[in-house]
Amino acid sequence: MIRSRASMSNKAVLFLVAALALPLSPAEAVDLGRGVQAHGFASQSLVYTSDNRVGGNSDDGMATDMREIGGNLSWRPDADWLLSGQVLARWAGQSDAGDLRLDYGFVDRTLITGDASSLGVRLGKIKNPVGFFNTTRDVAQTRPGIIMPQSIYLDRVRNSFLAAPGISLYGNHDYSSGNLAWQVSGVRPELDDPDLTYFMLGDRARGTFHGKDSWFAQAMLESEGGRWRGGVTLSQVSMKYRRGAETLPFTSGSSRLPSWVLSLEHNTENWSLTGEYSQTAVHSQGYSIPLVEQDNTTESWYLQATRRFGGGWQAFLRYDAFYLDKDDRDGGAFAAQAVFTPARVRFAKDWAVGVRRDIGRWAWSGEWHHVDGTAWLSPTDTPVAASKQKWDMLLLQGAWYF
Amino acid sequence: MRLFGWFLLTFFTLQANAVEVVVNRGVAGTSLAQASARALFGMRLTKWPDGRPVRVFVLPDGHPVHVALCKEELNLYPYQLRQAWDRLVYSGMAQAPIEVATEEEMISRVATTPGALGYVRRVKANDPVKSLYVE
C-alpha cells in the first residue's frame, strides 16, 4: 500500500521535473520570468557489497534500489522577499521507499541590506545547518562523494535531522578579506521515524519520538575567496518518546542531544582538503531501562583530500571514523553489558577512494569503501545478527541536475 | 602629474584585465568594492544601494571570460563560485544567476534588464551598457 502510494507521487515528481527540464539547453536553470526559478536533480546508484546490505539487497549482487529525485521552485517578488520550496523522493533499501516529501518550504525576508552585507529572517520548514554539507546532502553534485561521510552525516537517521519547521535569523557579511555567514534557528523537529526509534532505543522499541523545542546555530568564515573555510555548528535536538506496543518495560522518556561540529577546509586551484570533527552527547531519562538512560557521547570525524584534474575529472581519498561512545571506542564495554549485541555495532572506520567526472550538468562517479565496523549500517537493511564486521562496498552513480 | 597617473592607470588596466564588469545603464555609480562584487556575484546580496533588485548574468563555468572574472576580479576559483551557488540554490536560500551562452547575449540581456549585472572581455564604444571599475 505504502509502495503504491509512493510510486504514484514519484511519477508526479518525475513528470514535473521532466516537464520543467524539457525546454532546457544543457546548462540552464529554468527562469520562468517574474522572478520565478525552477531547479531539479536526480541520481541513480548501483551498490555492491562483499557483506552487509546497503541500498537494498546487495550482499549477493548489485543493488539498484538507491536513487533520488527532487525539484524546487523559488519566487522573488522583489529584492527583499523570497519564497522557496523543494520536494524530494529518495529510495534507499528498506529505510527509504521513495515517499514524496516536502524537503523545505519557507518565506525569507531580508531585513537590512548594506553595501556588502545583509540580515534576514526565514519562517517555515528550513534546512538544518550542520557542518559543510547537511543542507544540500540530497543533491549528488554537492556531496563530497556518492555517500556522505557517515560519521557526521549519518544516513540512517537523516530524515530526522535534515530540516524542521521553525524560524531562523541569518546574516551574510562580505569584507575585502573574506566572508562571514551565520544563522540561528529555533525549530520543532519531525522525528516520527522508525529508524530513529531503532537508533535511540534498539530493535524492540515500538513507539515513536516527537520533537520538542530544539535549536541550531552556525557560523562559517571564509578567507578571501574561500581559500580557507572554517565553521562551527552548535545544536541541541530535544525529543519525547511515546511508547507503543512494546513488550519491554519501556516508559515514555525524553532525550536531549547537544552537539557541536568543527569544520575546516583549504582550497587551491587543484586541491581541496576537508576535515570535520563532531561530538554529540546523548542524555536520556524516564525510560526505566538503565542501559538506555546511560549518558554517552558519540565521536565523529573525517578527513578528505580531493584533487581536481582537467576535463571535469576529480578524485578523492577519505578516512571517516565514527564511535557511538567516545569512551568505549571498540564497543567492548557495551557488548559486555548488552546481551546479544556485538561490539562491531558501536563503531565504523571507513577508508574510501573515488573518482568523478562532470560533463555539463551530469556527474558520473565511482567509489570503493573498506569498512571496519557496522555502526552506520541501517539495521532494517542489515539485521545485527547477520552483519559482518569487515566489509567492502563499491558504488557507482550517475547524477544530473539543473 | 595627474595626466601621468591617468596614463599609468589606463596602461595598467589594459595590461592586467581580461574582463570588465558591466551593468545596466540605470544602475548608479562607477565603481564597486571587491567585497560587494563578491557578494553580488555570490548571490548573497540582492539589491543595489538604491533598493532596486539585482539581476546577475553569467557565462558558462568553463568560459575564459568567466574564469577571468573569478580569478582577476573576485579572487576565487570558478569551482568555488559554483559550489557556493549550489549550496544556496538547493537549500532555497537564494536564486541562481541567469546563464547566457555568449558575450553578445550578455551585452543584450544586461542592456535590456533593469538592475542587471554581468561581465564581458571588453566593452566596445557603442555597447549599450555601463562598465564598473572593481576596486
Coordinates of C-alpha atoms in Angstrom, one line a residue:
Chain A
M1 CA 0.0 0.0 0.0
I2 CA 2.7 2.4 1.0
R3 CA 4.7 1.4 -2.0
S4 CA 1.9 2.0 -4.5
R5 CA 1.2 5.4 -2.9
A6 CA 4.8 6.2 -3.2
S7 CA 5.1 5.2 -6.8
M8 CA 2.1 7.4 -7.7
S9 CA 3.6 10.5 -6.2
N10 CA 7.0 9.7 -7.6
K11 CA 5.5 9.6 -11.1
A12 CA 4.1 13.0 -10.4
V13 CA 7.6 14.3 -9.4
L14 CA 9.2 12.7 -12.4
F15 CA 6.6 14.3 -14.6
L16 CA 7.1 17.7 -13.0
V17 CA 10.9 17.5 -13.3
A18 CA 10.8 16.2 -16.9
A19 CA 8.3 18.9 -17.9
L20 CA 10.5 21.6 -16.4
A21 CA 13.7 20.2 -17.9
L22 CA 12.5 19.6 -21.5
P23 CA 12.8 23.1 -22.8
L24 CA 16.3 23.4 -21.3
S25 CA 19.6 23.9 -23.0
P26 CA 22.0 21.6 -21.3
A27 CA 23.3 24.0 -18.7
E28 CA 20.5 26.2 -17.6
A29 CA 18.1 26.7 -14.7
V30 CA 14.5 27.3 -15.8
D31 CA 13.9 31.0 -15.4
L32 CA 10.1 31.3 -15.6
G33 CA 10.1 35.1 -15.6
R34 CA 8.5 37.4 -13.0
G35 CA 11.2 36.3 -10.5
V36 CA 10.3 32.6 -10.6
Q37 CA 13.0 29.9 -11.0
A38 CA 12.9 26.1 -11.1
H39 CA 15.7 23.6 -10.4
G40 CA 15.8 19.9 -10.2
F41 CA 18.1 16.9 -9.6
A42 CA 18.1 13.2 -10.0
S43 CA 20.6 10.4 -9.4
Q44 CA 20.7 6.6 -9.6
S45 CA 23.3 4.5 -7.9
L46 CA 24.4 0.9 -8.1
V47 CA 25.7 -0.8 -4.9
Y48 CA 27.8 -3.9 -4.5
T49 CA 28.9 -5.1 -1.0
S50 CA 31.1 -8.0 0.0
D51 CA 28.9 -8.4 3.1
N52 CA 26.1 -6.5 4.7
R53 CA 23.4 -4.6 2.9
V54 CA 23.3 -1.1 1.7
G55 CA 20.6 0.4 -0.5
G56 CA 18.6 -2.9 -0.6
N57 CA 19.7 -6.4 -1.1
S58 CA 23.3 -6.2 -2.2
D59 CA 25.3 -8.9 -0.4
D60 CA 24.8 -11.2 -3.3
G61 CA 24.7 -8.9 -6.3
M62 CA 24.3 -5.4 -7.5
A63 CA 21.6 -3.4 -5.7
T64 CA 19.8 -0.8 -7.8
D65 CA 17.4 0.5 -5.2
M66 CA 19.2 3.7 -4.4
R67 CA 18.1 6.8 -6.2
E68 CA 16.8 10.3 -5.5
I69 CA 14.8 12.8 -7.4
G70 CA 13.7 16.3 -6.5
G71 CA 12.7 19.7 -7.7
N72 CA 12.4 23.2 -6.3
L73 CA 10.7 26.4 -7.1
S74 CA 11.6 29.9 -5.8
W75 CA 9.9 33.2 -6.3
R76 CA 11.5 36.6 -5.6
P77 CA 8.7 39.1 -6.0
D78 CA 11.1 41.9 -5.0
A79 CA 14.6 42.3 -3.7
D80 CA 13.6 41.7 0.0
W81 CA 11.3 38.7 -0.3
L82 CA 12.0 35.2 -1.3
L83 CA 9.6 32.2 -1.3
S84 CA 11.3 28.7 -1.7
G85 CA 10.1 25.2 -1.7
Q86 CA 11.6 21.8 -2.6
V87 CA 10.1 18.3 -2.9
L88 CA 12.1 15.2 -2.8
A89 CA 11.7 11.4 -3.1
R90 CA 14.5 9.1 -2.1
W91 CA 14.9 5.3 -2.3
A92 CA 17.5 3.5 -0.1
G93 CA 16.8 -0.1 0.6
Q94 CA 14.3 -0.7 3.5
S95 CA 14.9 2.6 5.1
D96 CA 13.6 4.9 2.3
A97 CA 10.9 3.8 -0.1
G98 CA 10.5 6.8 -2.2
D99 CA 7.8 8.7 -0.3
L100 CA 7.4 12.2 -1.7
R101 CA 8.1 14.8 1.0
L102 CA 8.5 18.5 1.4
D103 CA 12.2 19.0 1.8
Y104 CA 11.9 22.6 2.7
G105 CA 9.3 25.4 2.2
F106 CA 9.8 28.9 3.7
V107 CA 9.4 32.6 3.4
D108 CA 12.6 34.6 3.5
R109 CA 12.5 38.3 4.3
T110 CA 15.7 40.5 4.1
L111 CA 15.5 43.0 6.9
I112 CA 18.7 45.0 6.5
T113 CA 21.0 45.4 3.5
G114 CA 24.3 47.2 3.4
D115 CA 27.0 47.6 0.7
A116 CA 28.2 44.1 1.1
S117 CA 26.1 42.6 3.9
S118 CA 22.6 41.6 4.7
L119 CA 20.5 40.3 7.6
G120 CA 17.2 38.5 7.3
V121 CA 14.7 36.0 8.7
R122 CA 13.2 32.8 7.4
L123 CA 10.0 31.2 8.5
G124 CA 8.7 27.8 7.6
K125 CA 10.3 24.4 7.1
I126 CA 14.0 25.2 6.9
K127 CA 17.1 23.1 6.3
N128 CA 19.1 22.5 9.5
P129 CA 22.7 23.8 9.1
V130 CA 25.1 21.1 10.2
G131 CA 28.7 21.2 9.1
F132 CA 29.5 22.0 5.5
F133 CA 27.1 19.7 3.7
N134 CA 23.8 18.9 5.5
T135 CA 21.6 21.5 3.8
T136 CA 22.2 20.1 0.3
R137 CA 23.1 16.5 1.0
D138 CA 20.4 15.1 -1.3
V139 CA 21.8 16.8 -4.4
A140 CA 24.6 14.4 -5.7
Q141 CA 26.7 17.2 -7.3
T142 CA 27.0 19.0 -3.9
R143 CA 28.2 15.9 -1.9
P144 CA 31.8 15.2 -1.3
G145 CA 31.3 11.6 -2.7
I146 CA 28.4 9.3 -3.6
I147 CA 27.6 8.8 0.0
M148 CA 28.2 11.4 2.7
P149 CA 30.9 10.8 5.4
Q150 CA 28.6 8.8 7.6
S151 CA 30.3 9.7 10.9
I152 CA 28.8 13.2 10.8
Y153 CA 26.1 12.8 8.1
L154 CA 24.6 9.6 9.4
D155 CA 22.1 8.4 6.7
R156 CA 20.2 6.0 8.9
V157 CA 18.8 8.9 10.9
R158 CA 19.0 11.5 8.2
N159 CA 15.2 12.1 7.8
S160 CA 15.0 13.3 11.4
F161 CA 17.8 15.9 11.1
L162 CA 17.5 17.3 7.5
A163 CA 15.0 20.1 8.0
A164 CA 12.4 21.2 10.5
P165 CA 9.6 23.7 10.9
G166 CA 10.7 26.9 12.7
I167 CA 12.2 30.3 12.4
S168 CA 15.8 31.3 11.5
L169 CA 17.7 34.6 11.7
Y170 CA 20.7 34.9 9.4
G171 CA 23.4 37.2 8.2
N172 CA 25.9 37.5 5.4
H173 CA 28.8 39.9 5.6
D174 CA 31.4 40.3 2.8
Y175 CA 34.7 42.0 3.7
S176 CA 37.7 42.7 1.5
S177 CA 39.4 39.9 3.5
G178 CA 36.7 37.4 3.4
N179 CA 33.1 36.5 4.3
L180 CA 31.1 35.6 7.3
A181 CA 27.7 33.8 7.1
W182 CA 25.8 32.8 10.2
Q183 CA 22.3 31.6 11.2
V184 CA 20.4 30.7 14.3
S185 CA 17.3 28.6 14.1
G186 CA 14.6 27.6 16.6
V187 CA 12.8 24.5 15.3
R188 CA 10.4 21.7 16.3
P189 CA 11.9 18.7 14.5
E190 CA 9.7 16.0 12.9
L191 CA 11.0 12.8 14.4
D192 CA 8.3 10.3 13.7
D193 CA 10.6 7.8 12.0
P194 CA 11.1 4.1 12.9
D195 CA 14.8 4.3 12.1
L196 CA 15.3 7.0 14.8
T197 CA 13.4 4.9 17.3
Y198 CA 15.6 1.9 16.5
F199 CA 18.8 4.1 16.6
M200 CA 17.9 5.6 20.0
L201 CA 16.3 2.6 21.8
G202 CA 17.0 -0.6 19.9
D203 CA 15.0 -3.0 17.8
R204 CA 12.4 -3.9 20.4
A205 CA 11.1 -0.4 20.9
R206 CA 7.8 0.1 19.1
G207 CA 6.8 3.7 20.0
T208 CA 7.6 7.0 18.3
F209 CA 9.6 10.1 19.0
H210 CA 8.1 13.6 18.9
G211 CA 10.2 16.7 18.5
K212 CA 10.4 19.3 21.3
D213 CA 11.9 22.8 21.1
S214 CA 15.3 22.5 19.5
W215 CA 17.9 24.9 18.1
F216 CA 20.8 25.1 15.6
A217 CA 23.4 27.8 15.3
Q218 CA 26.2 28.0 12.7
A219 CA 28.9 30.5 11.8
M220 CA 31.0 30.0 8.6
L221 CA 34.1 32.1 8.0
E222 CA 35.8 32.2 4.6
S223 CA 39.1 33.9 4.0
E224 CA 39.4 35.8 0.7
G225 CA 37.6 33.9 -2.0
G226 CA 37.3 30.8 0.2
R227 CA 41.0 29.7 0.3
W228 CA 40.2 28.7 3.8
R229 CA 36.8 28.0 5.1
G230 CA 36.1 27.3 8.7
G231 CA 32.9 26.9 10.7
V232 CA 31.3 26.0 14.0
T233 CA 27.9 24.4 14.3
L234 CA 26.2 24.1 17.7
S235 CA 22.8 22.5 18.2
Q236 CA 20.5 20.8 20.6
V237 CA 17.7 18.5 19.5
S238 CA 15.2 17.5 22.1
M239 CA 12.6 14.8 21.8
K240 CA 10.0 12.9 23.8
Y241 CA 9.2 9.2 23.4
R242 CA 5.7 7.8 23.4
R243 CA 5.7 4.1 24.0
G244 CA 3.9 1.8 21.6
A245 CA 3.0 -1.9 21.8
E246 CA 6.4 -3.0 23.1
T247 CA 6.9 -6.0 25.3
L248 CA 9.8 -4.4 27.1
P249 CA 9.0 -2.4 30.2
F250 CA 9.8 0.9 28.5
T251 CA 8.1 4.0 29.9
S252 CA 7.7 7.3 28.0
G253 CA 11.0 9.0 28.4
S254 CA 12.7 12.0 26.9
S255 CA 16.1 12.6 25.3
R256 CA 18.3 15.6 24.5
L257 CA 21.2 15.6 22.0
P258 CA 23.5 18.6 22.4
S259 CA 26.0 18.6 19.6
W260 CA 28.9 20.5 18.1
V261 CA 30.7 20.3 14.7
L262 CA 34.0 22.0 13.8
S263 CA 34.6 22.3 10.0
L264 CA 37.7 23.3 8.2
E265 CA 38.6 23.3 4.5
H266 CA 41.6 24.5 2.5
N267 CA 41.1 25.2 -1.3
T268 CA 43.6 25.7 -4.0
E269 CA 43.0 25.5 -7.8
N270 CA 43.6 21.8 -7.9
W271 CA 43.2 20.6 -4.3
S272 CA 40.6 20.7 -1.6
L273 CA 41.4 19.4 1.9
T274 CA 38.3 19.0 4.0
G275 CA 38.0 17.9 7.7
E276 CA 35.2 17.9 10.2
Y277 CA 35.0 16.8 13.8
S278 CA 31.9 16.4 15.9
Q279 CA 30.6 15.2 19.2
T280 CA 27.0 14.6 20.2
A281 CA 26.0 13.8 23.8
V282 CA 23.0 11.7 24.4
H283 CA 21.1 12.4 27.6
S284 CA 18.1 10.2 28.2
Q285 CA 15.8 9.9 31.1
G286 CA 12.4 8.4 32.1
Y287 CA 12.7 5.2 30.1
S288 CA 13.0 2.9 33.1
I289 CA 15.8 1.0 31.3
P290 CA 19.3 1.6 32.8
L291 CA 21.2 0.9 29.6
V292 CA 19.1 3.4 27.6
E293 CA 19.5 6.1 30.4
Q294 CA 23.2 5.8 30.5
D295 CA 24.7 9.0 29.1
N296 CA 27.2 8.7 26.3
T297 CA 28.9 10.9 23.8
T298 CA 29.4 10.0 20.2
E299 CA 32.6 11.0 18.3
S300 CA 32.8 11.6 14.6
W301 CA 35.4 12.9 12.2
Y302 CA 36.7 12.6 8.7
L303 CA 39.5 13.9 6.6
Q304 CA 39.2 14.1 2.8
A305 CA 41.6 15.2 0.1
T306 CA 40.1 16.0 -3.3
R307 CA 42.2 16.5 -6.4
R308 CA 40.8 18.2 -9.5
F309 CA 42.3 17.3 -12.8
G310 CA 41.4 18.8 -16.2
G311 CA 38.4 17.8 -18.3
G312 CA 36.0 17.6 -15.4
W313 CA 37.8 14.8 -13.7
Q314 CA 38.3 14.7 -9.9
A315 CA 39.4 12.0 -7.4
F316 CA 39.3 11.8 -3.6
L317 CA 40.6 9.9 -0.7
R318 CA 38.7 9.9 2.6
Y319 CA 39.1 8.4 6.1
D320 CA 35.9 8.5 8.2
A321 CA 35.7 7.4 11.8
F322 CA 32.5 7.0 13.9
Y323 CA 32.3 5.9 17.5
L324 CA 28.9 5.7 19.3
D325 CA 30.7 6.1 22.6
K326 CA 33.9 8.0 22.7
D327 CA 34.9 6.4 26.0
D328 CA 34.3 2.9 24.6
R329 CA 35.6 3.2 21.0
D330 CA 35.9 -0.6 20.4
G331 CA 32.4 -1.2 21.9
G332 CA 33.8 -3.8 24.3
A333 CA 32.2 -2.4 27.5
F334 CA 28.8 -2.0 25.8
A335 CA 28.9 -5.6 24.4
A336 CA 29.7 -6.9 27.9
Q337 CA 26.5 -5.3 29.2
A338 CA 24.1 -5.8 26.3
V339 CA 23.5 -9.4 25.7
F340 CA 23.4 -10.4 22.0
T341 CA 24.8 -7.1 20.9
P342 CA 28.2 -7.5 19.3
A343 CA 30.9 -4.8 19.8
R344 CA 31.0 -4.1 16.0
V345 CA 27.7 -2.2 16.0
R346 CA 29.4 0.6 18.2
F347 CA 32.0 1.8 15.6
A348 CA 32.7 2.2 11.9
K349 CA 36.1 3.1 10.4
D350 CA 35.8 3.7 6.6
W351 CA 38.5 4.2 4.0
A352 CA 37.1 5.4 0.8
V353 CA 38.6 6.3 -2.6
G354 CA 36.6 7.7 -5.5
V355 CA 36.6 9.3 -8.9
R356 CA 34.1 11.6 -10.6
R357 CA 33.7 13.1 -14.0
D358 CA 31.5 16.1 -14.6
I359 CA 30.2 16.7 -18.1
G360 CA 27.9 19.7 -18.2
R361 CA 25.0 19.0 -15.9
W362 CA 25.9 15.3 -15.5
A363 CA 28.2 13.8 -13.0
W364 CA 29.5 10.2 -13.2
S365 CA 31.1 8.7 -10.1
G366 CA 32.5 5.6 -8.7
E367 CA 33.9 4.8 -5.3
W368 CA 35.2 2.0 -3.2
H369 CA 34.9 1.7 0.6
H370 CA 36.7 -0.6 3.0
V371 CA 34.9 -0.5 6.3
D372 CA 35.7 -1.9 9.8
G373 CA 32.5 -1.9 11.9
T374 CA 28.8 -1.5 11.3
A375 CA 27.7 1.5 13.3
W376 CA 26.2 3.4 10.4
L377 CA 24.5 0.5 8.7
S378 CA 20.7 0.6 8.8
P379 CA 19.6 -2.4 10.9
T380 CA 16.4 -2.5 8.9
D381 CA 18.6 -3.4 5.9
T382 CA 21.2 -5.5 7.7
P383 CA 20.0 -7.2 10.9
V384 CA 22.7 -7.1 13.6
A385 CA 23.0 -10.8 13.9
A386 CA 23.7 -11.2 10.2
S387 CA 26.2 -8.4 9.9
K388 CA 29.9 -8.8 9.3
Q389 CA 32.5 -6.5 10.9
K390 CA 34.9 -6.0 8.0
W391 CA 33.3 -5.4 4.6
D392 CA 33.8 -3.7 1.3
M393 CA 31.5 -1.7 -0.9
L394 CA 31.5 -0.5 -4.5
L395 CA 29.2 2.4 -5.5
L396 CA 28.6 3.7 -9.0
Q397 CA 26.4 6.7 -9.7
G398 CA 25.0 8.8 -12.5
A399 CA 23.6 12.2 -11.5
W400 CA 22.0 15.1 -13.2
Y401 CA 20.9 18.5 -12.1
F402 CA 19.7 21.8 -13.4
Chain B
M1 CA 51.4 64.6 -12.9
R2 CA 47.7 63.8 -12.9
L3 CA 47.8 63.1 -16.6
F4 CA 50.7 60.7 -16.0
G5 CA 48.7 59.0 -13.3
W6 CA 45.8 58.5 -15.7
F7 CA 48.2 57.2 -18.3
L8 CA 49.6 54.7 -15.8
L9 CA 46.2 53.6 -14.7
T10 CA 44.9 53.1 -18.2
F11 CA 48.1 51.3 -19.2
F12 CA 47.9 49.0 -16.2
T13 CA 44.2 48.3 -16.8
L14 CA 44.9 47.4 -20.4
Q15 CA 47.7 45.1 -19.4
A16 CA 46.1 43.3 -16.5
N17 CA 42.4 43.0 -17.1
A18 CA 40.9 40.3 -19.4
V19 CA 37.4 41.1 -18.2
E20 CA 35.2 44.1 -17.5
V21 CA 32.2 44.2 -15.1
V22 CA 29.2 45.7 -16.8
V23 CA 25.8 46.9 -15.5
N24 CA 22.5 48.1 -17.0
R25 CA 22.7 51.9 -17.6
G26 CA 20.1 52.5 -15.0
V27 CA 22.4 51.4 -12.2
A28 CA 24.0 54.3 -10.4
G29 CA 27.8 54.6 -9.7
T30 CA 31.0 54.0 -11.5
S31 CA 32.9 51.6 -9.2
L32 CA 32.3 48.6 -7.0
A33 CA 34.2 47.4 -3.9
Q34 CA 35.6 43.9 -4.4
A35 CA 33.7 42.7 -1.3
S36 CA 30.4 44.0 -2.9
A37 CA 31.3 42.3 -6.2
R38 CA 31.9 39.0 -4.4
A39 CA 28.6 39.4 -2.5
L40 CA 26.7 40.2 -5.7
F41 CA 28.1 37.5 -7.9
G42 CA 27.9 35.1 -4.9
M43 CA 24.1 35.8 -4.9
R44 CA 24.3 36.9 -1.2
L45 CA 23.3 40.5 -1.9
T46 CA 20.1 41.0 -3.8
K47 CA 19.7 44.8 -4.2
W48 CA 21.6 47.9 -5.3
P49 CA 22.2 50.7 -2.8
D50 CA 19.1 52.5 -4.2
G51 CA 16.9 49.5 -3.3
R52 CA 16.4 48.1 -6.8
P53 CA 16.8 44.4 -7.3
V54 CA 20.0 43.0 -8.8
R55 CA 19.8 40.5 -11.7
V56 CA 23.0 38.6 -12.2
F57 CA 24.0 37.2 -15.6
V58 CA 26.9 34.8 -16.0
L59 CA 28.7 32.9 -18.8
P60 CA 29.2 29.1 -18.5
D61 CA 31.7 27.9 -15.9
G62 CA 34.4 27.0 -18.4
H63 CA 34.2 30.2 -20.5
P64 CA 37.5 32.0 -20.5
V65 CA 35.9 35.3 -19.6
H66 CA 34.1 33.7 -16.6
V67 CA 37.4 32.2 -15.4
A68 CA 38.9 35.7 -15.8
L69 CA 36.1 37.3 -13.7
C70 CA 36.6 34.7 -10.9
K71 CA 40.4 34.9 -10.8
E72 CA 41.0 38.6 -11.5
E73 CA 38.0 40.5 -10.2
L74 CA 36.7 38.2 -7.4
N75 CA 39.9 36.4 -6.5
L76 CA 38.4 33.0 -6.3
Y77 CA 38.3 29.8 -8.5
P78 CA 35.3 29.1 -10.7
Y79 CA 34.5 25.8 -8.9
Q80 CA 34.2 27.7 -5.6
L81 CA 31.6 30.1 -7.1
R82 CA 29.7 27.1 -8.5
Q83 CA 29.8 25.3 -5.1
A84 CA 28.6 28.5 -3.3
W85 CA 25.6 28.9 -5.8
D86 CA 24.7 25.2 -5.4
R87 CA 24.7 25.4 -1.6
L88 CA 22.3 28.4 -1.7
V89 CA 20.1 27.3 -4.6
Y90 CA 19.3 23.7 -3.4
S91 CA 18.6 24.8 0.2
G92 CA 16.3 27.5 -1.0
M93 CA 18.3 30.4 0.4
A94 CA 18.9 32.2 -2.9
Q95 CA 18.2 32.1 -6.6
A96 CA 20.8 31.1 -9.2
P97 CA 22.3 33.6 -11.6
I98 CA 21.0 33.6 -15.1
E99 CA 23.4 31.8 -17.5
V100 CA 23.9 33.2 -21.0
A101 CA 25.9 31.4 -23.8
T102 CA 27.8 34.2 -25.4
E103 CA 29.2 37.7 -24.7
E104 CA 26.8 39.1 -27.3
E105 CA 23.9 37.7 -25.4
M106 CA 25.4 39.0 -22.2
I107 CA 25.5 42.6 -23.6
S108 CA 21.9 42.4 -24.9
R109 CA 20.5 40.9 -21.7
V110 CA 22.3 43.4 -19.4
A111 CA 21.3 46.3 -21.7
T112 CA 17.6 45.4 -21.5
T113 CA 17.2 44.1 -17.9
P114 CA 16.8 46.7 -15.2
G115 CA 19.3 46.2 -12.4
A116 CA 21.4 43.8 -14.5
L117 CA 25.0 42.9 -13.6
G118 CA 27.3 40.9 -15.9
Y119 CA 30.8 41.0 -17.5
V120 CA 32.5 40.8 -20.9
R121 CA 36.1 40.7 -22.1
R122 CA 36.0 44.3 -23.4
V123 CA 33.2 46.8 -23.6
K124 CA 33.0 48.3 -27.1
A125 CA 32.3 52.0 -27.7
N126 CA 28.8 51.5 -28.9
D127 CA 27.7 48.8 -26.4
P128 CA 24.5 49.9 -24.6
V129 CA 25.9 49.0 -21.1
K130 CA 27.9 50.8 -18.5
S131 CA 31.2 49.4 -17.2
L132 CA 32.0 49.4 -13.5
Y133 CA 35.5 49.5 -12.1
V134 CA 36.1 46.9 -9.4
E135 CA 38.3 48.4 -6.6

